[in-house]
Short mmCIF file of C-alpha atoms in Angstrom, two decimals:
data_model
loop_
_atom_site.label_atom_id
_atom_site.label_comp_id
_atom_site.label_asym_id
_atom_site.label_seq_id
_atom_site.Cartn_x
_atom_site.Cartn_y
_atom_site.Cartn_z
CA UNK R 1 0.00 0.00 0.00
CA UNK R 2 1.10 3.59 -0.55
CA UNK R 3 -1.11 5.16 2.14
CA UNK R 4 -2.05 4.53 5.79
CA UNK R 5 -4.97 6.43 7.29
CA UNK R 6 -4.34 7.65 10.85
CA UNK R 7 -6.85 8.29 13.61
CA UNK R 8 -5.86 11.97 13.79
CA UNK R 9 -2.82 14.24 13.61
CA UNK R 10 -0.76 15.61 16.52
CA UNK R 11 -4.02 16.33 18.37
CA UNK R 12 -7.54 14.85 18.12
CA UNK R 13 -8.93 17.95 16.42
CA UNK R 14 -6.43 17.68 13.54
CA UNK R 15 -8.24 15.64 10.90
CA UNK R 16 -7.89 14.11 8.39
CA UNK R 17 -4.48 12.50 8.89
CA UNK R 18 -2.47 9.98 6.90
CA UNK R 19 1.00 8.97 5.79
CA UNK R 20 1.60 8.25 2.12
CA UNK R 21 4.19 8.14 -0.64
CA UNK R 22 3.88 11.27 -2.75
CA UNK R 23 5.18 9.51 -5.88
CA UNK R 24 2.60 6.73 -5.58
CA UNK R 25 5.16 4.05 -4.70
CA UNK R 26 4.74 1.47 -1.95
CA UNK R 27 5.28 2.58 1.66
CA UNK R 28 8.41 1.00 3.20
CA UNK R 29 6.45 0.29 6.40
CA UNK R 30 3.62 -2.06 7.24
CA UNK R 31 1.51 -2.29 10.37
CA UNK R 32 1.52 -5.81 11.81
CA UNK R 33 -0.64 -4.96 14.82
CA UNK R 34 -2.50 -2.01 16.32
CA UNK R 35 -3.24 1.36 14.76
CA UNK R 36 -0.27 3.75 15.07
CA UNK R 37 -0.93 7.48 15.11
CA UNK R 38 0.76 10.53 13.66
CA UNK R 39 3.24 11.06 16.53
CA UNK R 40 3.85 7.30 16.70
CA UNK R 41 5.08 7.33 13.12
CA UNK R 42 7.20 10.45 13.68
CA UNK R 43 8.89 8.71 16.62
CA UNK R 44 9.19 5.43 14.73
CA UNK R 45 10.79 6.86 11.60
CA UNK R 46 13.20 9.15 13.48
CA UNK R 47 14.10 6.33 15.85
CA UNK R 48 14.63 3.86 13.00
CA UNK R 49 17.15 6.18 11.35
CA UNK R 50 18.99 6.52 14.66
CA UNK R 51 19.33 2.79 15.35
CA UNK R 52 20.12 1.97 11.72
CA UNK R 53 23.04 4.41 11.82
CA UNK R 54 24.18 3.24 15.25
CA UNK R 55 24.35 -0.33 13.97
CA UNK R 56 26.30 0.78 10.88
CA UNK R 57 28.72 2.89 12.96
CA UNK R 58 29.42 0.36 15.74
CA UNK R 59 28.56 -3.06 14.31
CA UNK R 60 26.39 -3.71 17.39
CA UNK R 61 22.62 -4.13 17.72
CA UNK R 62 21.04 -0.83 18.73
CA UNK R 63 17.82 0.39 20.32
CA UNK R 64 16.28 3.72 21.16
CA UNK R 65 13.38 4.85 23.32
CA UNK R 66 11.59 7.85 21.76
CA UNK R 67 9.17 10.36 23.29
CA UNK R 68 7.74 13.36 21.46
CA UNK R 69 10.14 13.09 18.52
CA UNK R 70 13.33 13.03 20.62
CA UNK R 71 15.14 10.06 22.14
CA UNK R 72 14.85 9.54 25.89
CA UNK R 73 17.60 6.93 25.58
CA UNK R 74 19.74 5.16 23.00
CA UNK R 75 22.21 2.30 23.36
CA UNK R 76 24.07 -0.54 21.72
CA UNK R 77 23.86 -4.18 22.76
CA UNK R 78 26.67 -4.55 25.27
CA UNK R 79 26.16 -7.01 28.17
CA UNK R 80 24.50 -5.73 31.34
CA UNK R 81 26.32 -5.82 34.66
CA UNK R 82 24.38 -7.18 37.63
CA UNK R 83 24.03 -3.65 38.97
CA UNK R 84 22.63 -2.25 35.71
CA UNK R 85 20.26 -5.20 35.34
CA UNK R 86 18.93 -4.41 38.82
CA UNK R 87 18.38 -0.68 38.32
CA UNK R 88 16.74 -1.35 34.94
CA UNK R 89 14.33 -3.87 36.56
CA UNK R 90 15.46 -6.76 34.33
CA UNK R 91 17.51 -8.78 36.82
CA UNK R 92 14.73 -11.39 36.99
CA UNK R 93 14.89 -12.16 33.25
CA UNK R 94 18.22 -14.01 33.24
CA UNK R 95 20.77 -13.59 30.47
CA UNK R 96 19.40 -11.37 27.70
CA UNK R 97 20.15 -11.28 23.98
CA UNK R 98 22.33 -8.39 22.72
CA UNK R 99 19.27 -6.66 21.23
CA UNK R 100 17.36 -6.98 24.50
CA UNK R 101 20.39 -5.56 26.35
CA UNK R 102 20.36 -2.61 23.96
CA UNK R 103 16.71 -1.86 24.72
CA UNK R 104 17.14 -2.42 28.48
CA UNK R 105 19.90 0.21 28.39
CA UNK R 106 17.95 2.62 26.17
CA UNK R 107 14.85 2.36 28.36
CA UNK R 108 16.69 2.25 31.66
CA UNK R 109 18.88 5.34 31.35
CA UNK R 110 15.96 7.73 31.91
CA UNK R 111 12.97 5.61 32.84
CA UNK R 112 10.87 8.62 33.82
CA UNK R 113 11.15 10.09 30.31
CA UNK R 114 10.78 6.68 28.62
CA UNK R 115 7.37 5.99 30.17
CA UNK R 116 4.99 5.45 27.25
CA UNK R 117 7.78 5.41 24.67
CA UNK R 118 7.97 4.33 21.05
CA UNK R 119 10.75 1.79 20.52
CA UNK R 120 13.06 1.41 17.53
CA UNK R 121 15.23 -1.69 17.04
CA UNK R 122 18.04 -2.12 14.53
CA UNK R 123 17.64 -5.92 14.25
CA UNK R 124 14.87 -8.49 14.00
CA UNK R 125 13.00 -8.42 17.32
CA UNK R 126 13.60 -11.65 19.23
CA UNK R 127 11.63 -13.20 22.07
CA UNK R 128 13.95 -11.81 24.79
CA UNK R 129 13.38 -8.27 23.57
CA UNK R 130 9.64 -8.83 23.15
CA UNK R 131 9.32 -10.15 26.73
CA UNK R 132 11.14 -7.07 28.02
CA UNK R 133 8.90 -4.75 25.98
CA UNK R 134 5.72 -6.55 27.07
CA UNK R 135 6.21 -5.60 30.71
CA UNK R 136 6.85 -1.87 30.09
CA UNK R 137 4.38 0.95 29.41
CA UNK R 138 5.00 1.65 25.74
CA UNK R 139 3.06 2.80 22.68
CA UNK R 140 4.73 0.67 20.04
CA UNK R 141 7.81 -0.67 18.29
CA UNK R 142 9.41 -0.54 14.84
CA UNK R 143 11.93 -3.11 13.63
CA UNK R 144 13.06 -4.69 10.36
CA UNK R 145 11.33 -7.92 11.38
CA UNK R 146 10.00 -10.08 14.19
CA UNK R 147 10.41 -13.73 15.05
CA UNK R 148 7.11 -15.61 15.23
CA UNK R 149 7.45 -15.95 19.00
CA UNK R 150 8.27 -12.26 19.46
CA UNK R 151 5.28 -11.16 17.39
CA UNK R 152 2.90 -13.36 19.36
CA UNK R 153 4.24 -11.91 22.64
CA UNK R 154 3.82 -8.33 21.41
CA UNK R 155 0.29 -8.97 20.10
CA UNK R 156 -0.76 -9.81 23.68
CA UNK R 157 0.18 -6.32 24.89
CA UNK R 158 -2.42 -3.54 25.47
CA UNK R 159 -5.32 -5.97 25.07
CA UNK R 160 -4.16 -6.82 21.58
CA UNK R 161 -3.82 -3.20 20.43
CA UNK R 162 -0.07 -2.70 20.80
CA UNK R 163 1.43 -0.96 17.75
CA UNK R 164 3.89 -3.15 15.84
CA UNK R 165 5.47 -1.70 12.69
CA UNK R 166 7.81 -3.46 10.29
CA UNK R 167 10.14 -1.44 8.05
CA UNK R 168 12.00 -2.53 4.95
CA UNK R 169 15.69 -2.23 5.97
CA UNK R 170 16.71 -1.73 2.33
CA UNK R 171 14.55 1.37 1.91
CA UNK R 172 16.48 4.48 0.82
CA UNK R 173 14.64 7.83 0.87
CA UNK R 174 15.08 10.46 -1.83
CA UNK R 175 18.05 12.80 -1.36
CA UNK R 176 15.72 15.80 -1.02
CA UNK R 177 13.18 16.02 1.80
CA UNK R 178 10.21 18.35 2.13
CA UNK R 179 7.71 19.42 4.75
CA UNK R 180 5.01 22.06 4.97
CA UNK R 181 4.59 24.76 7.59
CA UNK R 182 1.63 27.13 7.35
CA UNK R 183 1.00 26.04 3.79
CA UNK R 184 4.58 26.79 2.73
CA UNK R 185 6.81 23.96 1.51
CA UNK R 186 10.35 23.66 2.85
CA UNK R 187 12.93 21.63 0.95
CA UNK R 188 16.45 20.56 1.92
CA UNK R 189 19.00 17.85 1.27
CA UNK R 190 18.82 14.98 3.72
CA UNK R 191 21.45 14.94 6.46
CA UNK R 192 23.50 11.98 5.21
CA UNK R 193 26.54 12.74 7.39
CA UNK R 194 28.51 9.58 8.12
CA UNK R 195 29.73 9.42 11.72
CA UNK R 196 33.05 7.56 11.60
CA UNK R 197 36.65 7.73 12.83
CA UNK R 198 37.56 10.32 10.19
CA UNK R 199 34.97 12.71 11.63
CA UNK R 200 36.55 12.23 15.08
CA UNK R 201 40.17 12.82 14.07
CA UNK R 202 40.58 16.53 14.92
CA UNK R 203 41.57 16.47 18.61
CA UNK R 204 42.12 20.08 19.69
CA UNK R 205 43.15 19.64 23.33
CA UNK R 206 46.48 18.86 24.95
CA UNK R 207 45.11 15.46 25.97
CA UNK R 208 44.84 13.47 22.75
CA UNK R 209 44.29 10.05 24.32
CA UNK R 210 40.82 8.83 23.36
CA UNK R 211 40.40 5.07 23.87
CA UNK R 212 38.35 2.91 21.51
CA UNK R 213 35.46 2.73 23.98
CA UNK R 214 35.23 6.53 24.12
CA UNK R 215 35.27 6.72 20.30
CA UNK R 216 32.23 4.41 20.26
CA UNK R 217 30.56 6.63 22.84
CA UNK R 218 31.29 9.69 20.68
CA UNK R 219 29.58 8.01 17.75
CA UNK R 220 26.58 7.20 19.92
CA UNK R 221 26.43 10.80 21.14
CA UNK R 222 26.57 12.31 17.65
CA UNK R 223 24.08 9.91 16.06
CA UNK R 224 21.70 10.42 18.97
CA UNK R 225 22.01 14.20 18.60
CA UNK R 226 21.37 13.91 14.86
CA UNK R 227 17.78 12.84 15.68
CA UNK R 228 17.19 14.96 18.82
CA UNK R 229 15.27 18.23 18.71
CA UNK R 230 17.79 21.08 18.98
CA UNK R 231 19.43 22.63 20.92
CA UNK R 232 20.70 19.36 22.36
CA UNK R 233 23.56 17.69 24.19
CA UNK R 234 24.07 14.03 25.06
CA UNK R 235 26.08 12.37 27.84
CA UNK R 236 27.21 8.80 27.03
CA UNK R 237 28.99 6.11 29.02
CA UNK R 238 29.79 2.48 28.23
CA UNK R 239 27.72 2.29 25.05
CA UNK R 240 24.58 4.08 26.13
CA UNK R 241 23.20 7.59 26.43
CA UNK R 242 22.82 8.41 30.12
CA UNK R 243 21.50 11.96 29.80
CA UNK R 244 19.89 13.78 26.87
CA UNK R 245 18.97 17.46 26.96
CA UNK R 246 16.65 18.31 24.06
CA UNK R 247 14.96 21.39 22.68
CA UNK R 248 16.41 24.02 25.01
CA UNK R 249 16.94 27.56 23.78
CA UNK R 250 20.17 27.95 25.79
CA UNK R 251 23.02 25.46 25.46
CA UNK R 252 24.00 25.71 29.13
CA UNK R 253 20.43 24.73 30.00
CA UNK R 254 20.83 21.68 27.73
CA UNK R 255 24.08 20.81 29.49
CA UNK R 256 22.54 21.21 32.94
CA UNK R 257 19.38 19.26 32.07
CA UNK R 258 21.25 16.37 30.49
CA UNK R 259 23.84 16.46 33.27
CA UNK R 260 21.15 16.14 35.93
CA UNK R 261 19.78 13.09 34.08
CA UNK R 262 23.26 11.56 33.92
CA UNK R 263 23.65 12.22 37.63
CA UNK R 264 20.34 10.50 38.38
CA UNK R 265 21.40 7.49 36.30
CA UNK R 266 24.52 7.14 38.44
CA UNK R 267 22.75 7.87 41.73
CA UNK R 268 20.43 4.93 41.03
CA UNK R 269 23.51 2.72 41.33
CA UNK R 270 24.39 3.99 44.81
CA UNK R 271 24.09 1.69 47.86
CA UNK R 272 21.39 3.97 49.28
CA UNK R 273 19.12 3.41 46.29
CA UNK R 274 19.99 -0.24 45.67
CA UNK R 275 19.07 -1.06 49.29
CA UNK R 276 15.57 0.45 49.10
CA UNK R 277 12.90 -2.08 50.12
CA UNK R 278 9.70 -1.39 48.19
CA UNK R 279 6.24 -2.34 49.35
CA UNK R 280 4.87 -5.53 47.87
CA UNK R 281 2.95 -5.03 44.65
CA UNK R 282 4.41 -1.59 43.87
CA UNK R 283 4.77 -1.28 40.09
CA UNK R 284 7.91 -0.35 38.24
CA UNK R 285 6.62 3.11 37.30
CA UNK R 286 5.75 3.88 40.94
CA UNK R 287 9.18 2.65 42.01
CA UNK R 288 10.81 4.89 39.41
CA UNK R 289 8.83 7.88 40.64
CA UNK R 290 9.71 7.14 44.26
CA UNK R 291 13.42 6.77 43.47
CA UNK R 292 13.42 10.04 41.52
CA UNK R 293 11.93 11.93 44.47
CA UNK R 294 14.08 10.10 47.05
CA UNK R 295 17.27 11.20 45.24
CA UNK R 296 16.14 14.85 45.13
CA UNK R 297 15.90 17.65 47.67
CA UNK R 298 12.16 16.88 47.89
CA UNK R 299 12.81 13.53 49.58
CA UNK R 300 10.27 14.25 52.34
CA UNK R 301 7.53 13.86 49.74
CA UNK R 302 8.14 10.10 50.00
CA UNK R 303 9.66 9.88 53.49
CA UNK R 304 7.12 11.79 55.57
CA UNK R 305 5.30 9.82 58.26
CA UNK R 306 2.06 8.43 56.90
CA UNK R 307 3.48 8.59 53.36
CA UNK R 308 6.52 6.33 53.26
CA UNK R 309 4.45 3.32 54.31
CA UNK R 310 2.68 3.34 50.93
CA UNK R 311 6.00 2.94 49.09
CA UNK R 312 8.51 1.18 51.32
CA UNK R 313 8.52 -1.84 53.62
CA UNK R 314 11.10 -0.14 55.82
CA UNK R 315 11.55 3.63 56.08
CA UNK R 316 14.87 4.42 54.36
CA UNK R 317 17.32 6.97 55.74
CA UNK R 318 17.57 10.37 54.07
CA UNK R 319 19.97 10.37 51.11
CA UNK R 320 21.66 13.63 52.04
CA UNK R 321 23.04 16.17 49.60
CA UNK R 322 26.53 15.48 50.96
CA UNK R 323 26.14 11.73 50.40
CA UNK R 324 24.87 12.30 46.89
CA UNK R 325 27.86 14.52 46.07
CA UNK R 326 30.27 11.97 47.51
CA UNK R 327 28.80 9.26 45.28
CA UNK R 328 28.67 11.46 42.17
CA UNK R 329 32.36 12.29 42.60
CA UNK R 330 32.99 8.65 41.55
CA UNK R 331 31.39 9.10 38.12
CA UNK R 332 34.14 9.29 35.50
CA UNK R 333 35.08 8.66 31.85
CA UNK R 334 31.81 10.08 30.53
CA UNK R 335 31.57 11.38 26.94
CA UNK R 336 29.64 14.53 26.08
CA UNK R 337 28.41 15.42 22.59
CA UNK R 338 26.87 18.70 21.46
CA UNK R 339 24.93 19.38 18.25
CA UNK R 340 26.49 22.87 17.93
CA UNK R 341 29.46 24.69 19.42
CA UNK R 342 29.78 25.55 23.10
CA UNK R 343 29.66 29.36 23.26
CA UNK R 344 31.01 29.59 26.83
CA UNK R 345 33.27 27.49 29.03
CA UNK R 346 30.56 27.25 31.72
CA UNK R 347 29.32 24.21 29.79
CA UNK R 348 32.67 22.52 30.40
CA UNK R 349 32.56 23.36 34.12
CA UNK R 350 29.09 21.80 34.39
CA UNK R 351 30.07 18.77 32.32
CA UNK R 352 33.02 18.08 34.60
CA UNK R 353 30.68 17.76 37.58
CA UNK R 354 29.07 14.76 35.83
CA UNK R 355 32.35 12.97 35.18
CA UNK R 356 32.93 14.09 31.59
CA UNK R 357 36.39 13.33 30.25
CA UNK R 358 35.75 13.26 26.49
CA UNK R 359 33.90 15.87 24.43
CA UNK R 360 32.85 15.99 20.79
CA UNK R 361 31.38 19.14 19.28
CA UNK R 362 31.50 21.10 16.01
CA UNK R 363 33.68 23.98 17.22
CA UNK R 364 33.57 27.32 15.46
CA UNK R 365 32.76 29.68 18.33
CA UNK R 366 34.67 32.95 18.74
CA UNK R 367 35.35 31.63 22.26
CA UNK R 368 36.76 28.26 21.18
CA UNK R 369 40.08 29.10 22.86
CA UNK R 370 38.38 29.62 26.22
CA UNK R 371 36.50 26.33 25.86
CA UNK R 372 39.71 24.48 24.89
CA UNK R 373 41.56 26.03 27.84
CA UNK R 374 38.81 24.87 30.20
CA UNK R 375 39.16 21.32 28.83
CA UNK R 376 42.94 21.48 29.24
CA UNK R 377 42.51 22.64 32.83
CA UNK R 378 40.48 19.49 33.58
CA UNK R 379 42.63 17.13 31.47
CA UNK R 380 39.76 16.45 29.05
CA UNK R 381 40.15 15.38 25.43
CA UNK R 382 37.97 17.26 22.94
CA UNK R 383 37.26 16.67 19.26
CA UNK R 384 36.06 19.29 16.80
CA UNK R 385 34.01 17.78 13.97
CA UNK R 386 33.37 21.00 12.05
CA UNK R 387 29.78 19.81 11.40
CA UNK R 388 26.63 21.11 13.09
CA UNK R 389 23.80 18.62 13.76
CA UNK R 390 20.65 20.66 14.25
CA UNK R 391 17.40 18.71 13.91
CA UNK R 392 13.88 20.21 13.71
#
């Protein structure tokens, strides 16, 4: 088919709504289950491009968790440590396939933002990944294929209405892309930038030691940013995005927002959080909410008498600001990517507080020297790509 009718557009009052091929050719996507909507397809098609490029750049299975046309998380399929499996609520599933590990990481980095996500997978969805998806609150998934077992598992989700989309992995869009705003057509060449070692070769700092693992993380950061609403920055560690700041008008606000998400990811691994004893029957989303509040300065919202009993079996001690700082001081070897240049060195100061050691950004600011000097002061290694990655 060359057209799929949608229930409505971005909002229920925006009708009619459809996706179609303007040249009359066949759509490269088919709906195997459910009835995806307008925003579902925006998330699916942006997310598919992200994971397809991650797989090409790293050789590893990739997954992303999209919300409102920006990724909440993205990752490649590296094995999960026992600690990560626990904080991602998958420690009861046993050893997972590489693709399932990729989605566990993509979903787990920022579980609050991933609630109700649309999932994109680089590889054929297997049963491990389907079982993981089935237990999460999610709107749908796109992948190049599904095993029979995986498809049957997914069809049981949301009372049989879970959105399952299959995309032709060989599909290549036209080199020019168009969209309309207020009845006016915009046209531009597609962003076909290849993120590879050559793009990461211009190291501008005194420290020029960037290990292979950090180069992979730089690729993940840049490809994630390529499909994140700008302005945006992305913190990455060990093959997964751990903090994404999207759509902020000020870059320092992006850096702070994403840095706070990276901090929360690491705080979840602290002994104080890992030792929390939740009340029987408390769902994963409620646990995520409780952890988020417990790690903040608003901890009394879950620790007050008459309140904590609804969440915990045993009242936990306060996780003090001093204890949080002491734990966060252990976070290190983080990579930070930016879709455009850093105009001030305050971004570097904030990044350092979240363990950043490697930075990749376009460069080109009149204050590049000040930014480079700040990196040198902290012993960071920074790459200039010379290429901006705005996405709107």
